[in-house]
Short mmCIF file of C-alpha atoms in Angstrom, two decimals:
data_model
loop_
_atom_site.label_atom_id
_atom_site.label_comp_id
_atom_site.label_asym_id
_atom_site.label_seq_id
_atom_site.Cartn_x
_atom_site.Cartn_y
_atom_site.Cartn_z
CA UNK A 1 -26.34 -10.64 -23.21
CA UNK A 2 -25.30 -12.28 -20.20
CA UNK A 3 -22.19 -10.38 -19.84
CA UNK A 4 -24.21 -6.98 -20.29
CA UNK A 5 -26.45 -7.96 -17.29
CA UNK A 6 -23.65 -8.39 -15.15
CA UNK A 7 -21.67 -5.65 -16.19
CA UNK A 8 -25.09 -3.06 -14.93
CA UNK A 9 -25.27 -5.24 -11.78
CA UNK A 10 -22.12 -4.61 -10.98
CA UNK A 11 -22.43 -0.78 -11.89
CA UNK A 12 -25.14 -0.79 -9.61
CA UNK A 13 -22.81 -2.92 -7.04
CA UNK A 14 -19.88 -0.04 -7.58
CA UNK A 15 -22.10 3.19 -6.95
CA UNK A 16 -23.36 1.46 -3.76
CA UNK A 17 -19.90 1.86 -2.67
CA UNK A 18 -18.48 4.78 -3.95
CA UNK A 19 -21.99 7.08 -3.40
CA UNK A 20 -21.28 6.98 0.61
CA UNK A 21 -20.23 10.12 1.08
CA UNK A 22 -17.98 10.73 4.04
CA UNK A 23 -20.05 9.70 6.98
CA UNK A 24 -22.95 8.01 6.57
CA UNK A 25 -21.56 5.19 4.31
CA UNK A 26 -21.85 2.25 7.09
CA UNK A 27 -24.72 0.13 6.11
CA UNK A 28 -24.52 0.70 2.57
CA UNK A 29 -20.62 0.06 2.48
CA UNK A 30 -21.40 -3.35 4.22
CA UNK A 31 -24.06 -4.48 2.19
CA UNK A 32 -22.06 -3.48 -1.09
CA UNK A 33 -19.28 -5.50 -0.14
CA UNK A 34 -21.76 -8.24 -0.06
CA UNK A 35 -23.38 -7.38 -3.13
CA UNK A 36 -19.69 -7.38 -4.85
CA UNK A 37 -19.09 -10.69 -3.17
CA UNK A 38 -22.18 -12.33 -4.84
CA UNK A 39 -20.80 -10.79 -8.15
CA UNK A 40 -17.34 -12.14 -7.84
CA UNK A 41 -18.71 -15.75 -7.79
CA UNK A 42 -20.99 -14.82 -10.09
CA UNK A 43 -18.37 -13.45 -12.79
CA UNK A 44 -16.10 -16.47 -12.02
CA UNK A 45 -16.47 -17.33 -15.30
CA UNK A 46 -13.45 -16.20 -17.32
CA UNK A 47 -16.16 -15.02 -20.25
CA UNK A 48 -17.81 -12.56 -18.09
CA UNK A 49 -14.64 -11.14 -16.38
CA UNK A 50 -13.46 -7.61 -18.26
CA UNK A 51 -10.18 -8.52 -17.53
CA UNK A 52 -10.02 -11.15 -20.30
CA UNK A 53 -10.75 -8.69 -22.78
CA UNK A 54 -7.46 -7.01 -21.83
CA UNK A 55 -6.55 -10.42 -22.54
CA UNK A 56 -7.21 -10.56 -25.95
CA UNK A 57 -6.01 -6.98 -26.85
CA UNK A 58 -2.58 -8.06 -24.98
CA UNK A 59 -2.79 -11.09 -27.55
CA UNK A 60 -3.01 -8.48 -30.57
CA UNK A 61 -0.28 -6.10 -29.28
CA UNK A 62 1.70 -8.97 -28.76
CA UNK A 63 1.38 -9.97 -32.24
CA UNK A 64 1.77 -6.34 -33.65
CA UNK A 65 4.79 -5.35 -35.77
CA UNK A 66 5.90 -1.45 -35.28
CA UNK A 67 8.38 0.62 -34.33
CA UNK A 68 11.76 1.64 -36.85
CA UNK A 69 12.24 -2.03 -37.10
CA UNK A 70 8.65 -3.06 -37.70
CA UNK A 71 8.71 -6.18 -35.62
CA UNK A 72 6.18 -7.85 -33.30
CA UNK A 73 6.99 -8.75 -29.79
CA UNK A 74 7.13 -12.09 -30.38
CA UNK A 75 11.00 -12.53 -30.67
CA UNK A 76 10.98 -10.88 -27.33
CA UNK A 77 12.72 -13.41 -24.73
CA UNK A 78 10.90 -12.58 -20.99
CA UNK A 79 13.05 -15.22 -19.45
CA UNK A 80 11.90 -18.54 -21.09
CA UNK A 81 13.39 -17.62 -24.33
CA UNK A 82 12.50 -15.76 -27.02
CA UNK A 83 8.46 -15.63 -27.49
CA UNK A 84 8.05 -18.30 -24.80
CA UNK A 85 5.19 -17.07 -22.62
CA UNK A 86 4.04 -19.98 -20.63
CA UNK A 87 5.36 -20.12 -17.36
CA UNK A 88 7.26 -16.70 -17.94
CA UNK A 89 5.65 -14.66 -15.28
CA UNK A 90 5.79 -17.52 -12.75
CA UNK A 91 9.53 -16.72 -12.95
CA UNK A 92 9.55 -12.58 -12.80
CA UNK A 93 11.03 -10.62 -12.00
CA UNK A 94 14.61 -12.42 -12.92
CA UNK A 95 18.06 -11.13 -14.14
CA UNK A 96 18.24 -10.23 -17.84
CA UNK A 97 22.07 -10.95 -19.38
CA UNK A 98 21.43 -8.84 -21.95
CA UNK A 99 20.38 -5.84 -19.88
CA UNK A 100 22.65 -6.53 -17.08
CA UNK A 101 19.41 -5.94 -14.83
CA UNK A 102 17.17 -7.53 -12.60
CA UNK A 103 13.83 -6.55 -14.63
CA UNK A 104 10.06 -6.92 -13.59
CA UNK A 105 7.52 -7.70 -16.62
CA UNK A 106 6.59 -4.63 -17.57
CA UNK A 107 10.67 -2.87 -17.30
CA UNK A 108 11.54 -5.83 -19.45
CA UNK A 109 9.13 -5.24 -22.21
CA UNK A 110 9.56 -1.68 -22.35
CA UNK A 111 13.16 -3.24 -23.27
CA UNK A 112 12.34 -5.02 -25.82
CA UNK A 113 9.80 -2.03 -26.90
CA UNK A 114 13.03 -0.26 -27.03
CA UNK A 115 15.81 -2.29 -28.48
CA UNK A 116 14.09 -4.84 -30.28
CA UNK A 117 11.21 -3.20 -32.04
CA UNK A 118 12.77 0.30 -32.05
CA UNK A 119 9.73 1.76 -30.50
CA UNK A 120 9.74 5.21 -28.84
CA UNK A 121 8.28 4.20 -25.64
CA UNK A 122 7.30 7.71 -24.31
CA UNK A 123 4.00 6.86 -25.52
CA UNK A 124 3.51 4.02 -23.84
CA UNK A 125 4.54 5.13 -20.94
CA UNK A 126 2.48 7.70 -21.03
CA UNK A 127 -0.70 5.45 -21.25
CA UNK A 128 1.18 3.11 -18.56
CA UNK A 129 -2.48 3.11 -16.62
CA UNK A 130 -5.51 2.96 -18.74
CA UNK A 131 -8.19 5.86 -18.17
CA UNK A 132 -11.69 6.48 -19.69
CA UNK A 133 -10.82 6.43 -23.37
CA UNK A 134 -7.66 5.98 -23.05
CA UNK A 135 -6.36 2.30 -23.36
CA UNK A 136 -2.96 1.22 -21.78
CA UNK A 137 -0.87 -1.00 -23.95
CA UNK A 138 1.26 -2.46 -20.88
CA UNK A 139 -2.00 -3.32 -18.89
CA UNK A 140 -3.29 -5.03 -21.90
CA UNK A 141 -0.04 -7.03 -22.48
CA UNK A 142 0.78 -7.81 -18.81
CA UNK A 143 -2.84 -9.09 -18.80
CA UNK A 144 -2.25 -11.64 -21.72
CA UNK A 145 1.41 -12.69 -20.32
CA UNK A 146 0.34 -13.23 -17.32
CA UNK A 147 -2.66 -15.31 -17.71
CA UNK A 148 0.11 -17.76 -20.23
CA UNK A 149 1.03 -18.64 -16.32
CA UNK A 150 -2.70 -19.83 -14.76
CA UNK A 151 -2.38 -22.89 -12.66
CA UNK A 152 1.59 -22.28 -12.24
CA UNK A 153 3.67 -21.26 -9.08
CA UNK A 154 5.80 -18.30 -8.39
CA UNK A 155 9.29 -19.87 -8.54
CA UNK A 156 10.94 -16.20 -7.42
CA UNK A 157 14.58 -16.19 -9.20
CA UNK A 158 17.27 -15.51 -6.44
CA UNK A 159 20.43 -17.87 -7.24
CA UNK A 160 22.02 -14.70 -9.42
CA UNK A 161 23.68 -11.98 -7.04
CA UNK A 162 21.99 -9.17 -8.48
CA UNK A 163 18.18 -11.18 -7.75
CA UNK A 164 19.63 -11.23 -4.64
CA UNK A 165 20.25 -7.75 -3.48
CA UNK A 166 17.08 -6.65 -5.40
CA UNK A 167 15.73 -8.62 -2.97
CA UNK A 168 17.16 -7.54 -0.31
CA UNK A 169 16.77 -4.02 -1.57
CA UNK A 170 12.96 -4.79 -1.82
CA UNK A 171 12.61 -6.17 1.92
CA UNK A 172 14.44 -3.48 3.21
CA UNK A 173 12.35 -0.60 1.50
CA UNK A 174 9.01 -2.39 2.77
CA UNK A 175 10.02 -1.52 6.13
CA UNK A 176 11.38 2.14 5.39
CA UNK A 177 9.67 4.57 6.96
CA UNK A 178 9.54 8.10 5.83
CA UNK A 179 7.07 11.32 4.71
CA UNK A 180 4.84 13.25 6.50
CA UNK A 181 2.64 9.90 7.74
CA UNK A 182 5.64 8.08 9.00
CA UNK A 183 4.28 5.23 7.38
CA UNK A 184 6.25 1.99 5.48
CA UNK A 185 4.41 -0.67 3.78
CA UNK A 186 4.86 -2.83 6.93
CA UNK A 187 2.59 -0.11 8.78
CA UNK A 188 -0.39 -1.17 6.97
CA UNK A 189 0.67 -4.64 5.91
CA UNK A 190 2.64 -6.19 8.95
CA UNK A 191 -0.26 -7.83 10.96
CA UNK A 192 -3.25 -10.64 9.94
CA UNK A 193 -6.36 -9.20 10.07
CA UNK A 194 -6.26 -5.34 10.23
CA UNK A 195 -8.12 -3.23 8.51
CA UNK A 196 -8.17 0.48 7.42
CA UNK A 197 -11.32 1.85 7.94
CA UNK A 198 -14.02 -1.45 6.50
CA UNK A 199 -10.93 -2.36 3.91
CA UNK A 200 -8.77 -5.45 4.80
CA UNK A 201 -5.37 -5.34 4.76
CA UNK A 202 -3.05 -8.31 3.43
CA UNK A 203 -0.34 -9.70 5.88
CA UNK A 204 2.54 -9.39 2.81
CA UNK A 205 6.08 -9.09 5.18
CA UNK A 206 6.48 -12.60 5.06
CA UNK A 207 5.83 -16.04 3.82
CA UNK A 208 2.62 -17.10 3.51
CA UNK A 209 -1.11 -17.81 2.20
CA UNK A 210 -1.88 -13.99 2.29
CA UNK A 211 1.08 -13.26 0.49
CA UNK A 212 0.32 -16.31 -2.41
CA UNK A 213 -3.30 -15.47 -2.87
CA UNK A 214 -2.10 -11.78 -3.31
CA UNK A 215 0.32 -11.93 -5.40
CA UNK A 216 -1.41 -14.79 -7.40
CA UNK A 217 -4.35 -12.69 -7.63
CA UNK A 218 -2.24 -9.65 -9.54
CA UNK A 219 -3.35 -8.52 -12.61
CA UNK A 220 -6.32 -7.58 -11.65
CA UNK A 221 -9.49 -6.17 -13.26
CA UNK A 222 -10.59 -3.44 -10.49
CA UNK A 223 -14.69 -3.32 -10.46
CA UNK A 224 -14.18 0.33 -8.90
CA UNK A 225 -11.57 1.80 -11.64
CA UNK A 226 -13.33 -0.08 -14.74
CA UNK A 227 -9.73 -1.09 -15.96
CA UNK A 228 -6.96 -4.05 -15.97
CA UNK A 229 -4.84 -3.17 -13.08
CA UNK A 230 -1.30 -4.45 -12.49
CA UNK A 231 1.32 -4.55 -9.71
CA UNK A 232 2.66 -1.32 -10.69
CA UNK A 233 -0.39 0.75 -10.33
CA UNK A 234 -0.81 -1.05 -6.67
CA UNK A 235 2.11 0.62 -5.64
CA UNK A 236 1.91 3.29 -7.56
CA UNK A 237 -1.63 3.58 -5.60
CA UNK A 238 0.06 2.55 -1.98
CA UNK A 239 2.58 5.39 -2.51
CA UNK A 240 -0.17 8.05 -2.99
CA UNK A 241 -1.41 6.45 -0.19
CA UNK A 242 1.39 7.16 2.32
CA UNK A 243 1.67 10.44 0.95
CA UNK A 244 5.27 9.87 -1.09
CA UNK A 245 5.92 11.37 -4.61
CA UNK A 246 4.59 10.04 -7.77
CA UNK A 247 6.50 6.82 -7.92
CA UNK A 248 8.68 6.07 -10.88
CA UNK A 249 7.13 3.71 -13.66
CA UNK A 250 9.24 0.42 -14.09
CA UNK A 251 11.86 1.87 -11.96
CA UNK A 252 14.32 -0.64 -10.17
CA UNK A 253 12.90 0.75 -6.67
CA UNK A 254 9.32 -0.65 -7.59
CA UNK A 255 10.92 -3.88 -8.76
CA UNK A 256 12.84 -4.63 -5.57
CA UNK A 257 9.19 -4.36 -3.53
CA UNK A 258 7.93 -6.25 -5.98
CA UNK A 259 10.78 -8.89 -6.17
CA UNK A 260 10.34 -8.86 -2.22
CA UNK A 261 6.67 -10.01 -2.51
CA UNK A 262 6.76 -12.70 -4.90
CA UNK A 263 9.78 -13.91 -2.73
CA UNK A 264 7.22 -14.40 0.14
CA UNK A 265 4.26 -15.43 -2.38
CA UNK A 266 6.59 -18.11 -3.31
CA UNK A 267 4.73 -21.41 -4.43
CA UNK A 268 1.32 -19.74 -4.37
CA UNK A 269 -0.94 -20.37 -7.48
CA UNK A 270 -1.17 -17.54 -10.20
CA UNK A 271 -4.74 -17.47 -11.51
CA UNK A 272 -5.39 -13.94 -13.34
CA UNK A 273 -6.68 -11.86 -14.28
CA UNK A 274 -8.70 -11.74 -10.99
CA UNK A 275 -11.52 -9.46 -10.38
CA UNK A 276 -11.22 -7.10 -7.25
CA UNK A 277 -13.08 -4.26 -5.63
CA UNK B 1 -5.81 -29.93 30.89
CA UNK B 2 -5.32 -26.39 32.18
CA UNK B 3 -1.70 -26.17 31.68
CA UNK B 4 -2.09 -27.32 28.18
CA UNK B 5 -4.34 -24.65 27.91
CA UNK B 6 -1.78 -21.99 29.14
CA UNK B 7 1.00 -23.27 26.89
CA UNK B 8 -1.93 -23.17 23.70
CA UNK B 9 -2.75 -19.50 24.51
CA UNK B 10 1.36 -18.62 24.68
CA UNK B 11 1.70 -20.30 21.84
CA UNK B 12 -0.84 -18.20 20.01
CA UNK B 13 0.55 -14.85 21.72
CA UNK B 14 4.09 -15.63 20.42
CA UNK B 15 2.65 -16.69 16.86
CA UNK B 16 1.13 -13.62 16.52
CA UNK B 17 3.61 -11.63 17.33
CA UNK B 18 4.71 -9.95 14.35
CA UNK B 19 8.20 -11.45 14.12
CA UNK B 20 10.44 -9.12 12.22
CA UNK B 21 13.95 -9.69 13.24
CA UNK B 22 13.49 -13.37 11.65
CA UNK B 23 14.33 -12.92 8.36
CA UNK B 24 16.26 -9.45 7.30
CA UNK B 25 18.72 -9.91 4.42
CA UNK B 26 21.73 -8.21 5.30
CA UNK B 27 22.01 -5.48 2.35
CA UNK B 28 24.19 -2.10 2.69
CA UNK B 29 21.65 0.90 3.95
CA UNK B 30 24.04 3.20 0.90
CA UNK B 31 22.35 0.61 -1.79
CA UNK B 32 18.92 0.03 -0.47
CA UNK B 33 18.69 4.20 -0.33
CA UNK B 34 19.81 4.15 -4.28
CA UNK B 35 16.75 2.24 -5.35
CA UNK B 36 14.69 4.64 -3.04
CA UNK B 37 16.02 7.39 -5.62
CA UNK B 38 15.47 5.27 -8.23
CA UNK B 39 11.57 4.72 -7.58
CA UNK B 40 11.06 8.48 -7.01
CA UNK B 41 13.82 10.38 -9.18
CA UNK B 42 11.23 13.83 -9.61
CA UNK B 43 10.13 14.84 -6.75
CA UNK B 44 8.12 18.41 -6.65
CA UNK B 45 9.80 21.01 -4.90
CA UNK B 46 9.76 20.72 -1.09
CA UNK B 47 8.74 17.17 -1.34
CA UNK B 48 11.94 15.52 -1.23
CA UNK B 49 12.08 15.70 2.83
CA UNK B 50 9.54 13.55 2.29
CA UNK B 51 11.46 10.92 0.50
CA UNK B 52 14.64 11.75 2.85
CA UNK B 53 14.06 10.08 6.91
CA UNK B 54 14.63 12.21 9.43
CA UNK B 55 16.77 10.41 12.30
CA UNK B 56 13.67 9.32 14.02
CA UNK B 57 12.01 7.07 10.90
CA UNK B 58 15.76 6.09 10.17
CA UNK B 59 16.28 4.50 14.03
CA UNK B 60 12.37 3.26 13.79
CA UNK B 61 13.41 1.88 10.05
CA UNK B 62 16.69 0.44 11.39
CA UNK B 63 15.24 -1.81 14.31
CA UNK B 64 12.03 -2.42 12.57
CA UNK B 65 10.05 -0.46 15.23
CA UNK B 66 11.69 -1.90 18.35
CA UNK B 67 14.56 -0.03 18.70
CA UNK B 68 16.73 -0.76 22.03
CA UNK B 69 16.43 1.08 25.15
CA UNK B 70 19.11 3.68 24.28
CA UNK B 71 17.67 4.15 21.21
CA UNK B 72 14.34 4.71 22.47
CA UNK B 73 15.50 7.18 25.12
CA UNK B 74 16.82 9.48 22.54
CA UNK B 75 14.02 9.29 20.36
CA UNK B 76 11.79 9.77 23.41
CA UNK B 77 13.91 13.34 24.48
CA UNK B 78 14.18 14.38 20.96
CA UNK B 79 10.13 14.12 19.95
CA UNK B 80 9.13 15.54 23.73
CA UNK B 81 11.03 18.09 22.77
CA UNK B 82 9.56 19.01 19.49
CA UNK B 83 5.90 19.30 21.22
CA UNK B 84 4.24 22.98 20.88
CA UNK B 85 1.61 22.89 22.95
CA UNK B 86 -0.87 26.07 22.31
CA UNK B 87 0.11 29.18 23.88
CA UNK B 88 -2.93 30.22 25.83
CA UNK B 89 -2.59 26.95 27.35
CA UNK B 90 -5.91 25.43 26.26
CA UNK B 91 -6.21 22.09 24.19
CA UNK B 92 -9.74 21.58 23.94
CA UNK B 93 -11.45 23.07 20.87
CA UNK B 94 -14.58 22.00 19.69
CA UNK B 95 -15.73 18.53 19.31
CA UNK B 96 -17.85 19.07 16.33
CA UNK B 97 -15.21 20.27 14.46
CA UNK B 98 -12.70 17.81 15.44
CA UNK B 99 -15.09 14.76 14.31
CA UNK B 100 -14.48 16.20 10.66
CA UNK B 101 -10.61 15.54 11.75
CA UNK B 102 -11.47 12.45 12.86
CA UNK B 103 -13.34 11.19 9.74
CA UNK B 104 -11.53 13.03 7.04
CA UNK B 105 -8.75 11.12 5.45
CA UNK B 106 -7.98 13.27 2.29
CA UNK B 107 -5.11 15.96 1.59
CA UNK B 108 -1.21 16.07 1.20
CA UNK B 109 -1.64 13.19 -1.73
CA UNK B 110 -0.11 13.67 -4.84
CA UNK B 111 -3.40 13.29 -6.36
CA UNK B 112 -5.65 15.80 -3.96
CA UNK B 113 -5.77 19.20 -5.65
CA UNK B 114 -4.02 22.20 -4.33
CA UNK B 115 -5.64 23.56 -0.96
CA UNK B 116 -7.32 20.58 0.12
CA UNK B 117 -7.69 20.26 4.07
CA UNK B 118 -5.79 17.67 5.39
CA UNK B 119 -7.32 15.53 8.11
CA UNK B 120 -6.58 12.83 10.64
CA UNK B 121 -8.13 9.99 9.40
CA UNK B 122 -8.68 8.76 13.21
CA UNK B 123 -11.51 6.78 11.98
CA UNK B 124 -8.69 4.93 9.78
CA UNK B 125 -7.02 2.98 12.35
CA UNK B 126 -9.41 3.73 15.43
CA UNK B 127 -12.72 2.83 16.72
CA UNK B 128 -14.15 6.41 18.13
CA UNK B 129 -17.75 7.40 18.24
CA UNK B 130 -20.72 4.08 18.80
CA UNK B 131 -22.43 4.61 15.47
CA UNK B 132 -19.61 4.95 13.45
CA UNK B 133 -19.43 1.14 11.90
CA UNK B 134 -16.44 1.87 9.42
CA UNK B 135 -13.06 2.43 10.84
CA UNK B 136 -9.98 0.70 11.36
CA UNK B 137 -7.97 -1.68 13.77
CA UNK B 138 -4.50 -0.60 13.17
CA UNK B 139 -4.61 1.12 16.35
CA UNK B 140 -6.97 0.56 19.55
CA UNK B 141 -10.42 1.56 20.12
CA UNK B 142 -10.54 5.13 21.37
CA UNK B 143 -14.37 4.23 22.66
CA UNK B 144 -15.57 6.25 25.78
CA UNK B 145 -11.63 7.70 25.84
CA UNK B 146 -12.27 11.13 27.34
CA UNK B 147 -15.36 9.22 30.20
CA UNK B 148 -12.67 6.57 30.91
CA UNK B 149 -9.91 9.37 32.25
CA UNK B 150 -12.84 11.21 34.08
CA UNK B 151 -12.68 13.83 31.78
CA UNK B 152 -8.84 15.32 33.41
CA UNK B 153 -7.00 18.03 32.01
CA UNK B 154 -4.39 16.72 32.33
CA UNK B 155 -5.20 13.60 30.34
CA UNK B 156 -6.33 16.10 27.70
CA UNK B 157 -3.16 17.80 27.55
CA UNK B 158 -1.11 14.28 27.37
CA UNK B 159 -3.41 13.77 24.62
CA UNK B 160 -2.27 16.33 22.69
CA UNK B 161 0.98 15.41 22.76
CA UNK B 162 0.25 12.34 21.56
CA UNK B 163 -1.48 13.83 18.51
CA UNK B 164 0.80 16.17 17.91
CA UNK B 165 3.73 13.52 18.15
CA UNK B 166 2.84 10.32 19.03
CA UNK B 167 6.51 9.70 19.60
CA UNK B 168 6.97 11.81 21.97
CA UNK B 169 5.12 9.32 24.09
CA UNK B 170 6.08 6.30 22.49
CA UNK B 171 8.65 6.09 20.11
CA UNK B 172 8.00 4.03 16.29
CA UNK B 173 4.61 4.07 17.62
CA UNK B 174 2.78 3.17 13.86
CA UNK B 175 0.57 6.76 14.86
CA UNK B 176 1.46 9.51 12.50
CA UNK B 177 3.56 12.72 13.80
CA UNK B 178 0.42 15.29 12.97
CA UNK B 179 1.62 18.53 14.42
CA UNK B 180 4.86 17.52 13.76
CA UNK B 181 5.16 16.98 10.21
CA UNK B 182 1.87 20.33 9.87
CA UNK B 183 -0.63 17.37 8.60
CA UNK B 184 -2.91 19.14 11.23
CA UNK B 185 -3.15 22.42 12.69
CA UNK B 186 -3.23 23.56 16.26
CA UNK B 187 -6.44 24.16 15.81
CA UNK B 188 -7.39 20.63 14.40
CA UNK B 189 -5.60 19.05 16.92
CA UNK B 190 -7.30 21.13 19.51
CA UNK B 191 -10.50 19.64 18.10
CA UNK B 192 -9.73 16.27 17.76
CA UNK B 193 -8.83 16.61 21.86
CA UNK B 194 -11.91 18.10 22.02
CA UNK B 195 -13.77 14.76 19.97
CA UNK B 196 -11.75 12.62 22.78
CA UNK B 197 -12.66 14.66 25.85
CA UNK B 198 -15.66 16.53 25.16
CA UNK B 199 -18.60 14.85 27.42
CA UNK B 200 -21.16 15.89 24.54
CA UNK B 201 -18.79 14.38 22.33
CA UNK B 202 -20.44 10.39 20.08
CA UNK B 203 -17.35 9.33 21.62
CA UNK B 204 -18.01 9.48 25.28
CA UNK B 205 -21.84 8.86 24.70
#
């Protein structure tokens, strides 16, 4: 009952923002963001935040047997071992022995998809982000993984080599400028409070609170998209944003940036899944 | 007490400097450029220039913006050079027009459908007309711009160039290339001049 009230507050809250139109959004834009503001505290409680039912159907998949083998997940070793989740995504991405590869959450469960279940992944892949009617098992899992880390710290892996260049790799694309906006992640995200147009833009090239509370904040539940968001998609959405080709799901490219970020969110307090604009 | 001052406000300037060179991991440029292929391995056809740097984003890349004075020299010949400038010789369209430029941010996304107008997206980094509450800082205010430079043609016309390749006045300046890379049109950019230096124009009012 609760819940439902809040959920047609916010709907109110959502087509405040997105009925602007082009120019004549100001006023309305401002006094959305502090409608959504009052909301966020409001929903601070875990029961009322959408994101925790992507919680529970991560739980579920997690516990699901399929594929040729007909196996659940839970033999599936993310780092800690094999079915140990807490503290798992405090630690990711890290290097993988078996797979010879420096692996984010999401490559590294496709890989145990793949060679532990026996699961054709094209599927999932497919339904990598959730649309209406159309749930995404990877948001839903990343979602309950992730939360098995609340009140932990990133600890980003980089004693192995390969963490190490993937690293490196990851800093180095941040600043690589190229397409037909000459733009690199540092363009947007190299400076404390800038904005694009009324949105805020994290400082994320180095060390710091920004960079914690981001990264910390990751998955998401996004108020404007109605779905459990994860790092992926915000790159995936950055990308579009500077005008670059679809970018490659679970691709070692999107795990360097993303290596590269929890290296400078490093110590900062995972509490998820958040709820964002 | 005033000194103490001074040193407090240097501090603050050289804090806030964004201080790149810091912290770069040494890491071959052959290696970093094989998990760029790996993030974007399909790429629609004439796209992949846009995953490929031309030599100016690769200098800009390479020196994180601040590339030495050689460096910047070249960069500075090579963009000047790449300026069309209209060839009637006028670069003032019409200012109407060019505040759709200014507040448009859509097109040449992989998720805008084909034949959407691309546009400028000034508003996303600049402050331009006095009633326009919702733009960006990632670039200065462009307030009163066109008033401010008495309304010279010749100003206008260096403002084209910067539009149409904001390198060509200062090189790994964080402004897009518009008439460069064909984001914008002669015409656009004609208007968008027009939005900076008309005197009718929200911006000078």
């Amino acid at each position: 009952m609760k819940t439902a009230n809040i959920f047609s507050a916010l709907a109110v809250a959502i087509m405040l923002t997105a009925g602007g139109g082009v120019a004549a959004q100001n006023a309305t834009e401002v006094d959305a963001e502090k409608e959504l503001e009052r909301y966020r505290a409001m929903i601070n409680d875990p029961m009322a935040n959408p994101g925790y039912l992507a919680v529970d159907r991560g739980e579920a998949l997690w516990e699901l047997k399929r594929g040729t083998k007909n196996v659940s997940l839970q033999g599936c070793d993310l780092g800690e071992g094999p079915g140990k989740l807490e503290g798992a995504y405090a630690r990711l991405p890290r290097y993988f022995k078996d797979a010879d590869r420096v692996m984010d959450l999401e490559q590294r469960l496709l890989w145990c998809m793949e060679h532990q279940q026996g699961l054709d992944t094209a599927d999932v892949i497919k339904r990598r982000f959730s649309g209406p009617g159309r749930a995404s098992d990877m948001e839903d899992l990343v979602a309950f993984i992730a939360n098995k880390s609340n009140g932990m710290k990133f600890e980003p892996q980089l004693k192995h080599p390969k963490e190490q260049e993937v690293a490196a790799a990851g800093e180095a694309m941040f600043f690589r400028r190229s397409a037909i906006m000459d733009f690199s992640c540092a363009t947007c995200h190299a400076e404390e409070g800038k904005r694009i147009r009324l949105q805020g833009l994290p400082e994320l090239f180095k060390p710091g609170e920004q960079a914690r509370q981001t990264m910390g904040s990751w998955p998401t539940y996004r108020v404007s998209q109605s779905a459990l968001r994860t790092m992926q998609h915000r790159l995936w959405d950055c990308y579009r944003q500077m005008r670059m080709p679809v970018p490659e799901y679970a691709s070692d490219g999107i795990t360097a940036l993303t290596m590269y970020l929890t290296k400078s969110a490093a110590g900062g307090e995972i509490n998820v899944p958040s709820i964002k604009r | 007490m005033k000194s103490k001052l001074c040193i407090a406000a240097l501090l603050v300037a050289f804090t806030s400097l964004p201080a790149f060179a810091q912290q770069s991991a040494k890491i071959d440029p052959a290696v970093v450029e094989r998990y760029v292929k790996s993030a974007f391995p399909k790429v629609p056809e004439g796209w992949q220039s846009r995953v490929d740097q031309d030599e100016t984003q690769r200098v800009c890349t390479q020196y994180h913006n601040e590339p030495p004075k050689a460096e910047f020299d070249k960069i500075l010949a090579r963009e000047k050079a790449a300026v069309v400038y209209p060839a009637d010789g006028k670069v003032i369209g019409n200012w109407k027009e060019g505040q759709k430029v200014a507040q448009n941010g859509r097109g040449g996304q992989f998720s805008d459908p084909p034949g959407t107008v691309s546009g400028g997206n000034c508003y996303g980094c600049h402050q331009l007309s006095g009633t326009e509450v919702s733009f960006g800082t990632l670039g200065p205010s462009l307030r009163s711009y066109g008033k401010d430079r008495k309304f010279d043609p010749a100003e206008a016309k260096l403002t084209y160039a910067k539009i149409y390749n904001s390198n060509s006045v200062l090189p790994c300046s964080n402004m897009p290339r518009f008439g460069y890379h064909k984001v914008l049109t002669e015409q656009q950019i004609k208007d968008a001049v027009a939005y900076l230096f008309d005197p009718e124009s929200p911006v000078n009012k």
